[in-house]
XYZ file of C-alpha atoms in Angstrom:
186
model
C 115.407 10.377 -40.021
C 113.412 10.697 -43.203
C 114.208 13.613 -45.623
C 110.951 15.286 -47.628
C 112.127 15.387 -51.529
C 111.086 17.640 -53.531
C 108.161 15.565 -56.572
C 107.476 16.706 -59.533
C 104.093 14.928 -60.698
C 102.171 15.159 -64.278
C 98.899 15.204 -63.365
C 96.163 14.214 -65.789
C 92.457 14.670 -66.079
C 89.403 15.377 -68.372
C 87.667 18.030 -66.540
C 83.994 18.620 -67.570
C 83.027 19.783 -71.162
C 86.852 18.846 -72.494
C 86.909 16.426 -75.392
C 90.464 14.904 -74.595
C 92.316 14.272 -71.525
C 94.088 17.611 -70.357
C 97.458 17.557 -68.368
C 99.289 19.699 -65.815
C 102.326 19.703 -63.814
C 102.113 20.038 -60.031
C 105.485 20.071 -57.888
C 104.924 19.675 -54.039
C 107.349 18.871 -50.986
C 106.938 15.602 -49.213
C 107.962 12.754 -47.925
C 105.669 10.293 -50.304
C 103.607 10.972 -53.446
C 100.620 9.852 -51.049
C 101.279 12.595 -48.634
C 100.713 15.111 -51.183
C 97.365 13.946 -52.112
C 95.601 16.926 -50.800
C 97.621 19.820 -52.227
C 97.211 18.132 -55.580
C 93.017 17.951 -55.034
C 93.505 21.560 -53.847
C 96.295 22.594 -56.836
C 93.424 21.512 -59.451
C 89.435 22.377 -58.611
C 88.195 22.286 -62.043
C 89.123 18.446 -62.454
C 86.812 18.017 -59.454
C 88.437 15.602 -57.788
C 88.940 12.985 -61.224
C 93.241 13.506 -61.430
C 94.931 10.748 -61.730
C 99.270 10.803 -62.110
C 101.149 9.880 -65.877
C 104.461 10.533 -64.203
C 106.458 12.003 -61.510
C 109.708 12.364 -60.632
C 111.758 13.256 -57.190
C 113.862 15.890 -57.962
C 117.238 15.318 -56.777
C 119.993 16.613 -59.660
C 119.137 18.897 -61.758
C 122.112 19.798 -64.439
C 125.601 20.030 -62.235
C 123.717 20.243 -59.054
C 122.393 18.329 -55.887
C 119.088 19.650 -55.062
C 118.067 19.373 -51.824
C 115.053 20.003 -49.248
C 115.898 22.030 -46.000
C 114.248 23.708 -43.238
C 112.979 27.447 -44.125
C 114.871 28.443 -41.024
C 117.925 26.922 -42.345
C 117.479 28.653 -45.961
C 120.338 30.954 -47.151
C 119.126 33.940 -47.843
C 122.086 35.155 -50.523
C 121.645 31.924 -52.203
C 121.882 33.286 -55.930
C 120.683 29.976 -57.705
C 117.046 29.408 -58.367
C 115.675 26.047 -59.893
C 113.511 26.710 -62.675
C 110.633 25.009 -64.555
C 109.906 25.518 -68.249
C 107.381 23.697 -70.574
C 108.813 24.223 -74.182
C 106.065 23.637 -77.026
C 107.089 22.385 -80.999
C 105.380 21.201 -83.735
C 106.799 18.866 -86.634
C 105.043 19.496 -90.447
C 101.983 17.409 -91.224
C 101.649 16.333 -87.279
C 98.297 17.755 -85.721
C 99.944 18.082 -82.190
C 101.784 20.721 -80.106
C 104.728 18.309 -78.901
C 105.965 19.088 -75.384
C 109.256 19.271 -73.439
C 109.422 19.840 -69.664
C 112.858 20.959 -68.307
C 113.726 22.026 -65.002
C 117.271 24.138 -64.497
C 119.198 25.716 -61.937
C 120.754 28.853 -62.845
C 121.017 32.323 -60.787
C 118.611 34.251 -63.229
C 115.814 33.353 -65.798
C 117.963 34.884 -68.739
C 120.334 31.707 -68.246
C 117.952 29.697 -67.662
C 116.237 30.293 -71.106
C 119.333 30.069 -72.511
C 120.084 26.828 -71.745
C 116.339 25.613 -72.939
C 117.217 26.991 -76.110
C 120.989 24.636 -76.515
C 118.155 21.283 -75.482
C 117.936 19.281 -79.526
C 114.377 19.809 -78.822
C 114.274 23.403 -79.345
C 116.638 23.146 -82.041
C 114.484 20.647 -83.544
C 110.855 20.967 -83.234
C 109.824 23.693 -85.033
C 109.791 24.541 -88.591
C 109.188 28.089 -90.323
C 106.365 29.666 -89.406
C 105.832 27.027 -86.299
C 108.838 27.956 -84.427
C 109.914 26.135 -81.184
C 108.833 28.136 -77.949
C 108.393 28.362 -74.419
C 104.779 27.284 -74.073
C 102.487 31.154 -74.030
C 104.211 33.019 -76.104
C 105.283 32.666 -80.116
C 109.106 33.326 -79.148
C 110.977 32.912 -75.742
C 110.393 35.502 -73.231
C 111.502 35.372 -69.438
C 107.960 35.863 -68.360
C 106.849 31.898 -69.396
C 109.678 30.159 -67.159
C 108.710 29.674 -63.125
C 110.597 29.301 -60.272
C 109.459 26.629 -58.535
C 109.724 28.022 -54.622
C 107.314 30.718 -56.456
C 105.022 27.687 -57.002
C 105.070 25.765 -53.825
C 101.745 26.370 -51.846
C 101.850 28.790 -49.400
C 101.939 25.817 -46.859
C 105.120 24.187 -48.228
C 107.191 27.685 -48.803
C 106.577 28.150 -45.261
C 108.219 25.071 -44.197
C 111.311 24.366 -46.635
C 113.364 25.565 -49.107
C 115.630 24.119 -51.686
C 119.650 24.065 -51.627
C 121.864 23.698 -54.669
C 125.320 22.445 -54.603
C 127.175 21.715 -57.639
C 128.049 18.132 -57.793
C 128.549 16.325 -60.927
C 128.504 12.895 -60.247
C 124.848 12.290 -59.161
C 123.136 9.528 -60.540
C 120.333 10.727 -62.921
C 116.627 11.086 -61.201
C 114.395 8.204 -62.042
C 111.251 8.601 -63.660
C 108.263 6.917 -63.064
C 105.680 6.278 -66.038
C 102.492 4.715 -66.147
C 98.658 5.707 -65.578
C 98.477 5.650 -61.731
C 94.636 6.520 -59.967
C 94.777 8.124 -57.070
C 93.073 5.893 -55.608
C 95.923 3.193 -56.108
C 98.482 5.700 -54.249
């Protein structure tokens, strides 16, 4: 029996009237990259249809934990732990660039979670006075710029699953995949 994983994908595109490619992240449930074709269409109008993927990964440790697709119905409802997506923006002098880290982490409220961006060497790195490290939106961190990622399933997907956490060490690191890939190609 096949088990739908939970894909984080970097979608890229130059929508009409942009000068340079823009770039967002899309996470869906699935059992293939190709399966989520249509939520990805629907996740970004503006690009009208042009997307193509720079990356994805299927999500499957995150920190100390196994994380894990189930079945809505079989979703525990005191689970505590929530798995968390952040996009932290930096700057290094005399670059003309807003550098980017994406970090995912599973922690039982946003406060930790922000915490731990801040401990990543990127955060303590990429920044300088006056052009200070942040999570992307705001000049400093503030809980309001981190999302929970069941509260950016579509509506369609948080219907169906939900996502268990069990702390478990010795997973294998996810594997990331890298490369311009049309979605016409998938």
């Amino acid at each position: 029996m096949q088990i739908p994983k939970l894909f984080m994908i970097l979608l890229g595109a130059t929508p009409k009237g942009r000068n340079i490619e823009q770039h967002d992240i899309f996470f869906g449930i699935g059992f293939s990259v190709k399966e989520l074709l249509p939520e990805m269409l629907a996740f970004w109008p503006e690009a009208n249809g042009k997307i193509h993927i720079d990356a994805y990964r299927i999500i499957n440790k995150v920190g100390g934990y196994k994380v894990e697709v189930i079945a809505k119905a079989d979703e525990n409802k005191t689970e505590l732990r929530s798995l968390f997506f952040m996009n932290l923006g930096g700057y290094k002098r005399d670059e003309f660039e807003e550098l980017h880290y994406k970090m995912l982490a599973v922690a039982d409220q946003k406060a930790l979670a922000i915490k731990e961006a801040k401990e990543t060497a990127f955060y303590k790195h990429v920044g300088f006075k006056g052009a200070t490290s942040h999570i992307d939106d705001k000049f400093g961190v503030d809980v309001d710029d981190i999302f929970e990622i069941k509260d950016i399933l579509s509506e369609t997907t948080k219907s169906k699953y939900a996502l268990k956490f069990t702390s478990d060490s010795g997973l294998p690191e996810d594997e990331i995949f890298l490369g311009y890939l049309p979605l016409s190609k998938i």
